[in-house]
Short mmCIF file of C-alpha atoms in Angstrom, two decimals:
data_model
loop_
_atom_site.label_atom_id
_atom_site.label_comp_id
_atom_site.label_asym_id
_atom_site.label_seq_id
_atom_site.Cartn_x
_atom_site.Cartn_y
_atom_site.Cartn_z
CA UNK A 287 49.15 -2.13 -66.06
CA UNK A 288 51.79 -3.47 -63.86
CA UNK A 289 51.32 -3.83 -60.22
CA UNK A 290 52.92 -1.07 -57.85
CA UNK A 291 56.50 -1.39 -56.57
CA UNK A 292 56.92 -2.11 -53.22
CA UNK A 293 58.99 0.64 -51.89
CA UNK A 294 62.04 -0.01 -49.95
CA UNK A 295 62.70 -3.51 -50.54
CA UNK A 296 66.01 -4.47 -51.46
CA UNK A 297 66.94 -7.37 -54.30
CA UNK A 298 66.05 -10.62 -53.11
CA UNK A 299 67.69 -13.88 -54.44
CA UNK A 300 65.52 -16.53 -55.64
CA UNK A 301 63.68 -18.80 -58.77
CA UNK A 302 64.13 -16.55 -61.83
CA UNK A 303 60.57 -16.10 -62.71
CA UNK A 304 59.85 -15.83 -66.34
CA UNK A 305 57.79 -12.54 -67.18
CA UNK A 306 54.97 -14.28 -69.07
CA UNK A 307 54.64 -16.27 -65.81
CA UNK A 308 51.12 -15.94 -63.86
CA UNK A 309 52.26 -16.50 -60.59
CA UNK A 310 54.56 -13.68 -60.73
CA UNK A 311 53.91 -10.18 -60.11
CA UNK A 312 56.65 -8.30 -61.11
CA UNK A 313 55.60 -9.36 -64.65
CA UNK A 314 53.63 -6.89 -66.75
CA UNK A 315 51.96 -9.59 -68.52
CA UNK A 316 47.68 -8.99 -68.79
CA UNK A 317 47.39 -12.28 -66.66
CA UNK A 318 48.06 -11.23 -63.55
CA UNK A 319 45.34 -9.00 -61.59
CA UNK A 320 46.85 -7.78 -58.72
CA UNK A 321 43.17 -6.99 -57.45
CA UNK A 322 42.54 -10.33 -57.26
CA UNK A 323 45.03 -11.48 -55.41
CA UNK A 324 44.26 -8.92 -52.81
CA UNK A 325 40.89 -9.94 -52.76
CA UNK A 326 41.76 -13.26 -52.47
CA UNK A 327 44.26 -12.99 -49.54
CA UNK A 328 41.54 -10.63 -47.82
CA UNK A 329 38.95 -13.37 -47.88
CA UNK A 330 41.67 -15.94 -46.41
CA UNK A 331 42.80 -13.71 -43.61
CA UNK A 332 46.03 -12.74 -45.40
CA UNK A 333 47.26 -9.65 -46.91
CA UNK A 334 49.07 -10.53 -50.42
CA UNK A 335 49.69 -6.96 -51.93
CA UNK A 336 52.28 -5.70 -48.34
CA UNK A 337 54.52 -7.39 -45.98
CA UNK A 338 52.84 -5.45 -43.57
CA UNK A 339 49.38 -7.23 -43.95
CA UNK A 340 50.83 -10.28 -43.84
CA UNK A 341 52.43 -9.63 -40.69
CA UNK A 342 49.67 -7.87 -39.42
CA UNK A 343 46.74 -10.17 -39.68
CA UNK A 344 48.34 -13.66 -39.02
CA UNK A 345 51.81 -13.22 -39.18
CA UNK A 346 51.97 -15.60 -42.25
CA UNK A 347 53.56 -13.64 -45.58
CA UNK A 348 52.58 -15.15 -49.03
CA UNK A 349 55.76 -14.72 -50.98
CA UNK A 350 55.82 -10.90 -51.55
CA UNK A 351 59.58 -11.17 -51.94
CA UNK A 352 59.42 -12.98 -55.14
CA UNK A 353 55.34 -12.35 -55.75
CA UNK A 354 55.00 -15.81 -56.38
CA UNK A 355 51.86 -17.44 -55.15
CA UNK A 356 52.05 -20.07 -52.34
CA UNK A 357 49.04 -21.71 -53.64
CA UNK A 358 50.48 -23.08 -56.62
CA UNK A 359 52.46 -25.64 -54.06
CA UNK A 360 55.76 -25.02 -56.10
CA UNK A 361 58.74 -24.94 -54.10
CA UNK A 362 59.93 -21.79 -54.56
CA UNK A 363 56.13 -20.29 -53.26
CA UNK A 364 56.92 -22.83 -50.44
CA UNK A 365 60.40 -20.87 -48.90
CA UNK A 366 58.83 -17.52 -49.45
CA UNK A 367 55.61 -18.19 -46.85
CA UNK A 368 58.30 -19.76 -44.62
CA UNK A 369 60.54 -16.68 -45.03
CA UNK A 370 57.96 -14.39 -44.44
CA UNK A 371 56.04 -16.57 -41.72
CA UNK A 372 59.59 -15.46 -40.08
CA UNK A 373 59.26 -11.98 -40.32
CA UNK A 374 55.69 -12.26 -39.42
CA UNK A 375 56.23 -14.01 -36.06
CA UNK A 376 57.42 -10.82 -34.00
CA UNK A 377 54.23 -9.08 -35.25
CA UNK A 378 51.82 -11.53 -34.33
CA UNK A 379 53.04 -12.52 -31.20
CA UNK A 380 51.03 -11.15 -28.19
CA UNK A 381 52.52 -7.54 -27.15
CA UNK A 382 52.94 -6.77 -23.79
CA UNK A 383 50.61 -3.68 -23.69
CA UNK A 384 47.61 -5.81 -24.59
CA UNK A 385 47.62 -8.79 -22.19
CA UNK A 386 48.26 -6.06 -19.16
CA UNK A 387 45.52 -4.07 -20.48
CA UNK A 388 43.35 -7.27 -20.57
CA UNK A 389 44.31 -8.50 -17.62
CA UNK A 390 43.25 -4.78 -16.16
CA UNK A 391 39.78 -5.04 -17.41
CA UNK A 392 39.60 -8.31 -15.61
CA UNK A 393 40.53 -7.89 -12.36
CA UNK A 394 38.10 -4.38 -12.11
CA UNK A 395 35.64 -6.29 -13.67
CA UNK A 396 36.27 -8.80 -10.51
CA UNK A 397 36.09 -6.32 -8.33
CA UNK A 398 33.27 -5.00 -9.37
CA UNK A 399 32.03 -8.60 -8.74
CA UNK A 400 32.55 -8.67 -5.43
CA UNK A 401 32.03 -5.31 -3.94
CA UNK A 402 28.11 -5.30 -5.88
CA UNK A 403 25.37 -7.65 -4.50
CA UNK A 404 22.02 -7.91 -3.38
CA UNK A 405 23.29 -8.10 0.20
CA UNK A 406 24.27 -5.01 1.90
CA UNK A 407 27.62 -4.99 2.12
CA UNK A 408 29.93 -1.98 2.64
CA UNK A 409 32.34 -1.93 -0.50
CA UNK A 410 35.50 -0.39 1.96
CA UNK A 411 34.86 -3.94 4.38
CA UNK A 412 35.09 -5.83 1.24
CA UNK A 413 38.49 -4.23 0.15
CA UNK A 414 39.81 -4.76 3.33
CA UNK A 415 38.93 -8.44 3.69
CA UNK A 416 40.42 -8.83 0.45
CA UNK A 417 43.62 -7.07 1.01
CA UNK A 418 43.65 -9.34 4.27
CA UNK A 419 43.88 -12.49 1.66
CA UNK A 420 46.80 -11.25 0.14
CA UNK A 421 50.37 -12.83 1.67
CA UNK A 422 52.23 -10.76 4.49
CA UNK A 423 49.31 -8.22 4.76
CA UNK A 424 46.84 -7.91 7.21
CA UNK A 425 43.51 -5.93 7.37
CA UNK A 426 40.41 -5.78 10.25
CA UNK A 427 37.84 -5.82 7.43
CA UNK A 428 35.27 -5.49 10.03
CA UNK A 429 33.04 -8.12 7.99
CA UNK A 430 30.12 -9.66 10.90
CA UNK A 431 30.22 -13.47 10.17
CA UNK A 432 27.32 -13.65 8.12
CA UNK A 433 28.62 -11.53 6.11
CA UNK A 434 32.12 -13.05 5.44
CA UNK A 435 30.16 -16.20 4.66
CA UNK A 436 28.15 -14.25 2.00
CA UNK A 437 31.15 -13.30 0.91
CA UNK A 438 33.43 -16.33 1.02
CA UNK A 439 30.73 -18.63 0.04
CA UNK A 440 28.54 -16.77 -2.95
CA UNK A 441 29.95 -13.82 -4.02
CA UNK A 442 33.79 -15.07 -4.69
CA UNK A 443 33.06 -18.52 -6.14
CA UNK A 444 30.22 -16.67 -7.93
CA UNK A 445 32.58 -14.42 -9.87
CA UNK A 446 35.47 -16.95 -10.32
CA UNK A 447 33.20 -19.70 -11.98
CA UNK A 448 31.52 -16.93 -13.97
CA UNK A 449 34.71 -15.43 -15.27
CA UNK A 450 36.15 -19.85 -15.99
CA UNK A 451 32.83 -20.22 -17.98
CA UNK A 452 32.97 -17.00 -19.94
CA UNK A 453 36.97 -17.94 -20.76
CA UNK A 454 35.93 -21.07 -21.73
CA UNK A 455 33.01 -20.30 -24.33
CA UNK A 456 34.69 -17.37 -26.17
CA UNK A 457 37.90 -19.52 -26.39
CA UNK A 458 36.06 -22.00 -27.81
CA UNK A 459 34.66 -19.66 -30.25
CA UNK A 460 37.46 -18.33 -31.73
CA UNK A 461 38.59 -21.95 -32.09
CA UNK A 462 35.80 -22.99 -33.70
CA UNK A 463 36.12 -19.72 -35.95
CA UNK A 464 39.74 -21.08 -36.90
CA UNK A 465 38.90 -24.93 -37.25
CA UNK A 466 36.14 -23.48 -40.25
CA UNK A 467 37.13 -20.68 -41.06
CA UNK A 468 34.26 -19.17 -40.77
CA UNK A 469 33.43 -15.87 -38.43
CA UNK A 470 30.04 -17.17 -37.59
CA UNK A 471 31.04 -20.08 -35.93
CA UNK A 472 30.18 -20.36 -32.46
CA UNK A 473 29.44 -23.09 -29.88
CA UNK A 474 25.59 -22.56 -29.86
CA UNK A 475 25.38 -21.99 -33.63
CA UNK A 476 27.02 -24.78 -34.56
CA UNK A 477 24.97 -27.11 -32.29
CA UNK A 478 27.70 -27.98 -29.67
CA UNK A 479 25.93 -26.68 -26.74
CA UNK A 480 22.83 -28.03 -27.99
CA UNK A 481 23.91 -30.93 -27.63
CA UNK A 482 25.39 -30.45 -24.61
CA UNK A 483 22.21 -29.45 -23.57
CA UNK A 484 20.59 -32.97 -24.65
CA UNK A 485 22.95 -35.81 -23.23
CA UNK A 486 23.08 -33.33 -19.79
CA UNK A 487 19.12 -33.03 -19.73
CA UNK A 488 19.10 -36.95 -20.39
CA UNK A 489 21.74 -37.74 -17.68
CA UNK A 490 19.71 -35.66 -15.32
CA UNK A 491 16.20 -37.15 -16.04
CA UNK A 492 17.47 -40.68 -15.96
CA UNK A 493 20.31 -41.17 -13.57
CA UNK A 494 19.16 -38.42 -11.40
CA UNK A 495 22.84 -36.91 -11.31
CA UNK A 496 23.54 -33.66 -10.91
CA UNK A 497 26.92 -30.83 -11.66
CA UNK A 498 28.78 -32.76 -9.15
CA UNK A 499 28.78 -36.07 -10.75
CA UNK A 500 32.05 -36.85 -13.19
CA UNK A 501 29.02 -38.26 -15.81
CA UNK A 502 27.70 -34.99 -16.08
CA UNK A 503 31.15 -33.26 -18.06
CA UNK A 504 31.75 -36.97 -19.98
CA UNK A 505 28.25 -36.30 -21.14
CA UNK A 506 28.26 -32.80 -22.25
CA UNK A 507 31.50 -33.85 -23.77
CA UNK A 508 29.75 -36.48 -26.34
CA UNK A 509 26.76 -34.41 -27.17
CA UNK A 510 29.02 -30.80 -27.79
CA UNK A 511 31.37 -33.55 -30.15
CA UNK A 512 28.12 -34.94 -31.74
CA UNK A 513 26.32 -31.27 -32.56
CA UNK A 514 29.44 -29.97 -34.22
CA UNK A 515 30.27 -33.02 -36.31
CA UNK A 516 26.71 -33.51 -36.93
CA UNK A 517 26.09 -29.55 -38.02
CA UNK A 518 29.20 -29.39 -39.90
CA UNK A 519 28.53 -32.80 -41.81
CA UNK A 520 24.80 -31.24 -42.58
CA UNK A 521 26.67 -27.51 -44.02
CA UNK A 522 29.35 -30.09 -46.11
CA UNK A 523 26.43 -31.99 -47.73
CA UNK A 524 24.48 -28.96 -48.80
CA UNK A 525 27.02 -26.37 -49.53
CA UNK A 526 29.80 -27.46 -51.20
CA UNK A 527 32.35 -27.10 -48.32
CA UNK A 528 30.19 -25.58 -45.70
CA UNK A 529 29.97 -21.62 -46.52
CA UNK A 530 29.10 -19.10 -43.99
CA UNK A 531 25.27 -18.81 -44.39
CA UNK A 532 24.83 -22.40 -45.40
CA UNK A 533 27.03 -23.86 -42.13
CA UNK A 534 25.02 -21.21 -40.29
CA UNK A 535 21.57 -22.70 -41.26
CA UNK A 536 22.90 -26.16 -40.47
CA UNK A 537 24.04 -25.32 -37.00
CA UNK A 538 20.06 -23.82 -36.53
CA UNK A 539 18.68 -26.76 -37.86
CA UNK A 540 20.99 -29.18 -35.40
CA UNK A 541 20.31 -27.02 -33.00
CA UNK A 542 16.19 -27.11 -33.25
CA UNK A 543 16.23 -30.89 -33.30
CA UNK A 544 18.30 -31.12 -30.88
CA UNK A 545 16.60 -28.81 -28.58
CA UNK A 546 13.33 -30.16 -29.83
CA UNK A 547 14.65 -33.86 -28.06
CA UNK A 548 15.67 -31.98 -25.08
CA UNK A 549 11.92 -30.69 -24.61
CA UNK A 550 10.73 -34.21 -25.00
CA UNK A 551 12.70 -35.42 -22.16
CA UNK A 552 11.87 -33.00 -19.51
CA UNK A 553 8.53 -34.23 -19.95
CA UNK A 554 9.54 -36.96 -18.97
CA UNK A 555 10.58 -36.20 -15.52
CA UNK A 556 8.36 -33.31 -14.18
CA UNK A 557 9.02 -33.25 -10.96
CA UNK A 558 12.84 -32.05 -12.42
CA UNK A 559 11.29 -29.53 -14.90
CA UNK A 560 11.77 -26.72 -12.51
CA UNK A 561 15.60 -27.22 -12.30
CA UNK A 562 16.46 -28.39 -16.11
CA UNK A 563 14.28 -24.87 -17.03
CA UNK A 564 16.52 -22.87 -14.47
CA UNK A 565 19.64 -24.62 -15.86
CA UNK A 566 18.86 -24.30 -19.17
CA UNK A 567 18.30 -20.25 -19.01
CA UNK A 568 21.96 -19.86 -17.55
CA UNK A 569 23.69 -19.96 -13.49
CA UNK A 570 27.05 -19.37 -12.81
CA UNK A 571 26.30 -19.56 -8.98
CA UNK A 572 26.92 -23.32 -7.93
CA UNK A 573 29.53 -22.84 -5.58
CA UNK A 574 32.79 -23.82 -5.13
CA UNK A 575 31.67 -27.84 -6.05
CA UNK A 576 31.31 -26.36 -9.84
CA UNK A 577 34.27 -24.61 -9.97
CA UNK A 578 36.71 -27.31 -8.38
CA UNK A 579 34.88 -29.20 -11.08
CA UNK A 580 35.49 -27.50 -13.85
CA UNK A 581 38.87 -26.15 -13.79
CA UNK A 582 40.64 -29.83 -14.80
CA UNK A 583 38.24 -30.01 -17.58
CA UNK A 584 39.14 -25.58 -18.30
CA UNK A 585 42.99 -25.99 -18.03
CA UNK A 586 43.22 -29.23 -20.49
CA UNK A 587 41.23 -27.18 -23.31
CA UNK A 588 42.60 -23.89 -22.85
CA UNK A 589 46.20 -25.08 -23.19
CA UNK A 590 45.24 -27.22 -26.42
CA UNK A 591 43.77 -24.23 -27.94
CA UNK A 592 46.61 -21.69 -27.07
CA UNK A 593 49.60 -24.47 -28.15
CA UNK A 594 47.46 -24.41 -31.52
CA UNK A 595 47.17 -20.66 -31.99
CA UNK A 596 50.29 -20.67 -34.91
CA UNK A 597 48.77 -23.82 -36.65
CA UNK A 598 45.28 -21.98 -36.87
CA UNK A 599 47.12 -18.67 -38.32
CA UNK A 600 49.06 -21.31 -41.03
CA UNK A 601 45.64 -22.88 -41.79
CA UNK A 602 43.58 -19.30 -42.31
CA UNK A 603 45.71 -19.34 -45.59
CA UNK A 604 44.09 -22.59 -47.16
CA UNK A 605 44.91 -26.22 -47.18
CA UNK A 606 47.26 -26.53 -50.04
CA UNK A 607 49.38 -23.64 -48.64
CA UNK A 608 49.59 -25.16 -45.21
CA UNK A 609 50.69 -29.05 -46.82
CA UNK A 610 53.71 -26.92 -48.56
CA UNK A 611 54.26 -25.98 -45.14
CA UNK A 612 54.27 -29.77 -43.93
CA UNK A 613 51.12 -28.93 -41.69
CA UNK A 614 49.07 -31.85 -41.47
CA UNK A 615 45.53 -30.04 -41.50
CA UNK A 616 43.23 -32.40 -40.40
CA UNK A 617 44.99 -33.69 -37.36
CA UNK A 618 45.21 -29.92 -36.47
CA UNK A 619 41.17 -29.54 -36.83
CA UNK A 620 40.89 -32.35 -35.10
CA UNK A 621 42.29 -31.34 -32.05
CA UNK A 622 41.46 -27.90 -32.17
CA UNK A 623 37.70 -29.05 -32.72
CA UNK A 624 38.04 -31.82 -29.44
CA UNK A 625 39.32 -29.29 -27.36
CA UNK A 626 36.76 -26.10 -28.15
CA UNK A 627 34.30 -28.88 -27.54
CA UNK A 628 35.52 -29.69 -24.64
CA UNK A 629 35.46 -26.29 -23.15
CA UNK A 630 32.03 -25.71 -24.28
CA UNK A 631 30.78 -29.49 -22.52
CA UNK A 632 32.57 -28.01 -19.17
CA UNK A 633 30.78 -24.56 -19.47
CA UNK A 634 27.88 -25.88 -20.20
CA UNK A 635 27.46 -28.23 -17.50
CA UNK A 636 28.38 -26.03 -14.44
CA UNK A 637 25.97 -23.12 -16.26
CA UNK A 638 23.61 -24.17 -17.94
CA UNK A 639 23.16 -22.57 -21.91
CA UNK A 640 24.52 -18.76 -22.05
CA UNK A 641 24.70 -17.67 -25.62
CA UNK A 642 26.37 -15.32 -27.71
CA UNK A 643 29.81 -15.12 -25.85
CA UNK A 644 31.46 -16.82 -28.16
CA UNK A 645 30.46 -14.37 -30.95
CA UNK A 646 30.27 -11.40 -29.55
CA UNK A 647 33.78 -11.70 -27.53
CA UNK A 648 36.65 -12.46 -30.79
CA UNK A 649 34.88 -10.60 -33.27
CA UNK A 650 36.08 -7.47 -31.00
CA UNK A 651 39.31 -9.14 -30.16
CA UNK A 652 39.93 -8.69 -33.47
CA UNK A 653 39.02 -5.79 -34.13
CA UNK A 654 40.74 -4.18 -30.93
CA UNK A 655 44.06 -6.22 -31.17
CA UNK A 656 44.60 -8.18 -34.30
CA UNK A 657 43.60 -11.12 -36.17
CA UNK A 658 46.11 -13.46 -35.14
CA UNK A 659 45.23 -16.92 -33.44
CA UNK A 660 48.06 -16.01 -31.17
CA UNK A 661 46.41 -12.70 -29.94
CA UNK A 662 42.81 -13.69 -30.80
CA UNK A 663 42.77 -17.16 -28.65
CA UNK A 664 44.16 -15.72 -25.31
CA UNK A 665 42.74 -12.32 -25.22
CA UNK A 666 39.33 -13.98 -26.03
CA UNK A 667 40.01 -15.93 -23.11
CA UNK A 668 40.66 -12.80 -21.01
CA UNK A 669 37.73 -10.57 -22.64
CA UNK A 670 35.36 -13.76 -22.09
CA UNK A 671 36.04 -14.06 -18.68
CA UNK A 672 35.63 -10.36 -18.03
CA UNK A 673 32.36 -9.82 -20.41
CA UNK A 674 30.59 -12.47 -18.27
CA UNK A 675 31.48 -11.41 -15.01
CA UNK A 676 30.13 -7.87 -15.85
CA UNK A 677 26.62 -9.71 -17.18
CA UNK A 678 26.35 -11.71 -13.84
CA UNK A 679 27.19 -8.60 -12.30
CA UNK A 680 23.78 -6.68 -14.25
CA UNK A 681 21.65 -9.91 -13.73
CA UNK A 682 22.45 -9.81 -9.99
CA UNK A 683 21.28 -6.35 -9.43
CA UNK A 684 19.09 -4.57 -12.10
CA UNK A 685 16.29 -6.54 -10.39
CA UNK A 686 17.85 -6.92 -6.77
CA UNK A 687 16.74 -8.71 -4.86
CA UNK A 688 15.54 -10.83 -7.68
CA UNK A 689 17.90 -12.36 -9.92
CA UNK A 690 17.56 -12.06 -13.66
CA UNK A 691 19.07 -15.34 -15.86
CA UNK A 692 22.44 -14.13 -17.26
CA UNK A 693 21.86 -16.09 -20.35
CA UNK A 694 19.08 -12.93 -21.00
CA UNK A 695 21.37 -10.48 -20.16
CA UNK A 696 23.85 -11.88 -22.93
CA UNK A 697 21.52 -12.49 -25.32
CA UNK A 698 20.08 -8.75 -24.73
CA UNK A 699 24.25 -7.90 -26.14
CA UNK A 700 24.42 -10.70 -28.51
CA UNK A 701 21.37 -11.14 -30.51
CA UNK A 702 22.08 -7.28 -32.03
CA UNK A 703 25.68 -7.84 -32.55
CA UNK A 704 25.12 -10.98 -34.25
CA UNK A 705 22.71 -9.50 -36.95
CA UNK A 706 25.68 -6.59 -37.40
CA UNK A 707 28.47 -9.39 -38.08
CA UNK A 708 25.79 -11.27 -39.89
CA UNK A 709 25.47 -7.93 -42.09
CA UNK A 710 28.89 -7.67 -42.38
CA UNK A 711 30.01 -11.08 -43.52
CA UNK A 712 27.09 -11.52 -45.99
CA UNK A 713 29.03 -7.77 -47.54
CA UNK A 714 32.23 -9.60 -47.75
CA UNK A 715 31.39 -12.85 -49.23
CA UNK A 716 28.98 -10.42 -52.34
#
C-alpha cells in the first residue's frame, strides 16, 4: 500500500529517485513502511510523515519534499533537511505571545514574593515602596524603618536569588535533556549536583570557606563536571549508548556514592554538621552576597545554552543527520554539557540541593509551548525562575513563623511528576 499524498504540495525539483528505491516514499515498492518512519522520527523528536511536524517539534524537516531519508547521509537527503530546516525556522522560533505570557507569570509570581512573609507587612505599603523604585515616580510607602530593612534586605534579595537559582537548574535541565537525548535527564539524576554537593561539603569542612568565597563555585563546578561524566560513562558501559532507564540507574548509583562520601565528611567536622544539613535540604535566603555572586557565574551559562538552542534541535535528529549538516556533534555536547554544569555548580552553591526543577519545569514547557530547544531553553528559564519563587513563597508561610526547607516543598511537586514522566517514557520506548 503506498503511503498517503501529501495534499497541496506542488512539484518539487530534485534526484530522480528510482521507484524500487527504499529511501523513497513516493515508491509503492513493499520496502518502505511508512509506519516506521513515523515511529522513528517520533522517537527522535521529528515528525517524518508532515511538514508540519517537522516544523512543529524542532523546526528541522527530514526531506518530505523528495521523501528521501536524511539518515542515509546521501546528498540529496542532505539539501532536503537544509531546505526544510528553512521552512522550519519561523515555526520554531520563540512567538511573541509566549515569552510575554512567561514573563507575566514571573513578575506576579514576584510579587507575590514580596507582598507574603512571616513579617507583618501591609501588602498596599509594599506596592507603594515599590512603585517608589521605579524611575520618575514617587510614592510615601509609609514603610517604618524596620520594616523597609525587612524588606530591602530579606524579602527582595530573597525572591531574586530564588527566581536566578530556579532559572538556572531547569535551564540546565533541558540542556542536559538535549546533550542525551534523553527526557529523564536532570542535574540531580544524573549526579551533577551530587557532586556538587561533595567537593562543596569538602571545601567547607576543610578550608572552612563559605558561599562567599570564589572556591566555593570553582568547586561545585568540578564535582557537577565529574557526576555527569562519571554517570554518563557508567549508563555507556552498561547500556549500549546510555538508554533512558539504564542512564537513569547510573545517575542513582553516582548519585548514592557520591552522597554516601558526602556523609562521611560531615563527620568529620561536627561542629559544621548543623550548617552542611541546613544547606544540603535547600536556602535561597543568603542575601544579596549570594546573589552578586552568582549572577557572573548565571549570565555565562545561560547565554551558552540559549546560543546553542538550534544546534540541540539539529542534534535531536541523530548524529549522522547532523554531520550531513556539517554540525560537529561532540564539540556541541561538549559545551552544552560545561555550561548546564555550570549553572547547576552556581545553583547549588548559593542553595544548597533543591531537586526536581529541572524535571518537572521543560517537561511542561513542552508540553505548553513546543518542543523546540529555541522555545524549550528560554521559557524553562522563565518557568524555573517563577516555579521556585512560588515554592519559597509556600515554604515561607505554610508554617509561618517557621520556615519549611524549599527543597521539601519541590520534592512534595516533583517526586509524583517524576513517576508520571517515568510512566510515560517507559510507554514510548515499549
Amino acid at each position: 500500500m503506498s503511503p498517503p499524498r501529501l495534499e497541496g504540495r506542488g512539484p518539487h525539483p530534485g534526484p530522480s529517485v528510482s521507484p524500487g528505491d527504499a529511501t523513497s516514499g513516493s515508491s509503492p515498492s513493499a520496502d518502505t513502511d511508512p509506519g516506521v518512519e513515523a515511529n522513528a522520527g517520533a522517537d527522535a523528536g521529528i515528525g517524518t510523515a508532515t511538514e508540519a511536524n517537522a516544523d512543529t517539534d524542532t523546526g528541522i524537516g527530514t526531506a518530505t519534499e523528495t521523501n528521501t531519508n536524511a539518515g542515509t547521509g546521501t546528498d540529496a537527503g542532505a539539501d532536503a533537511v537544509r531546505k526544510a530546516d528553512a521552512r522550519g525556522r519561523q515555526a520554531a522560533r520563540l512567538r511573541p505571545p509566549v515569552a510575554l505570557a512567561a514573563v507575566a507569570v514571573l513578575l506576579v509570581s514576584m510579587l507575590a514574593g514580596l507582598l507574603v512573609g512571616a513579617a507583618d507587612i501591609a501588602p498596599t505599603s509594599v506596592m507603594l515602596q515599590l512603585l517608589d523604585w521605579l524611575p520618575f515616580v514617587s510614592a510615601d510607602s509609609g514603610l517604618a524603618p524596620v520594616e523597609l530593612g525587612l524588606l530591602t534586605e530579606l524579602r527582595l534579595p530573597r525572591v531574586l536569588l530564588a527566581a536566578i537559582v530556579g532559572g538556572l537548574l531547569a535551564v540546565a535541565g533541558a540542556g542536559y535533556q538535549g546533550v542525551f537525548r534523553n527526557p529523564l535527564a536532570d542535574p540531580y539524576l544524573l549526579g551533577a549536583a551530587a557532586g556538587a554537593g561533595l567537593t562543596t561539603t569538602a571545601a567547607i569542612v576543610f578550608t572552612g570557606g563559605d558561599v562567599e568565597a570564589i572556591g566555593i563555585p570553582a568547586a561545585a563546578f568540578t564535582g557537577a563536571v565529574g557526576g555527569v561524566l562519571l554517570a554518563y560513562a557508567l549508563g555507556s558501559a552498561a547500556g549500549r549508548g546510555g538508554g533512558t532507564a539504564t542512564l537513569v540507574l547510573a545517575g542513582v548509583a553516582v548519585t548514592s556514592f557520591l552522597t554516601a562520601v558526602q556523609t562521611f565528611l560531615q563527620q568529620l567536622k561536627v561542629e559544621e554538621l548543623q550548617r552542611i544539613y541546613a544547606w544540603i535540604l535547600g536556602d535561597v535566603g543568603g542575601g544579596w552576597g549570594q546573589v552578586t555572586l552568582v549572577v557572573p557565574y548565571a549570565a555565562v551559562s545561560v547565554v551558552v545554552m540559549l546560543l546553542h538552542g538550534r544546534l540541540l534541535d539539529v542534534l535531536s535528529v541523530g548524529d549522522d543527520e547532523a554531520v550531513t549538516l556539517g554540525l560537529n556533534a561532540t564539540r556541541v555536547r561538549l559545551v552544552v554539557l560545561l555550561a548546564a554544569s555550570l549553572a547547576t555548580a552556581a545553583a547549588v552553591a548559593v542553595s544548597g540541593l533543591i531537586g526536581f526543577v529541572g524535571i518537572v519545569v521543560p517537561h511542561v514547557v513542552r508540553r505548553l509551548a513546543g518542543s523546540s530547544y529555541r522555545i524549550v531553553l528560554p521559557i524553562s528559564l522563565i518557568g524555573g525562575a517563577a516555579f521556585l519563587v512560588l515554592a519559597d513563597l509556600i515554604a515561607r508561610t505554610v508554617l509561618a513563623p517557621a520556615e519549611l526547607p524549599i527543597g521539601v516543598v519541590t520534592a512534595f511537586v516533583g517526586a509524583p511528576f517524576f513517576v508520571a514522566v517515568l510512566r510515560v517514557t517507559r510507554r514510548v520506548e515499549t
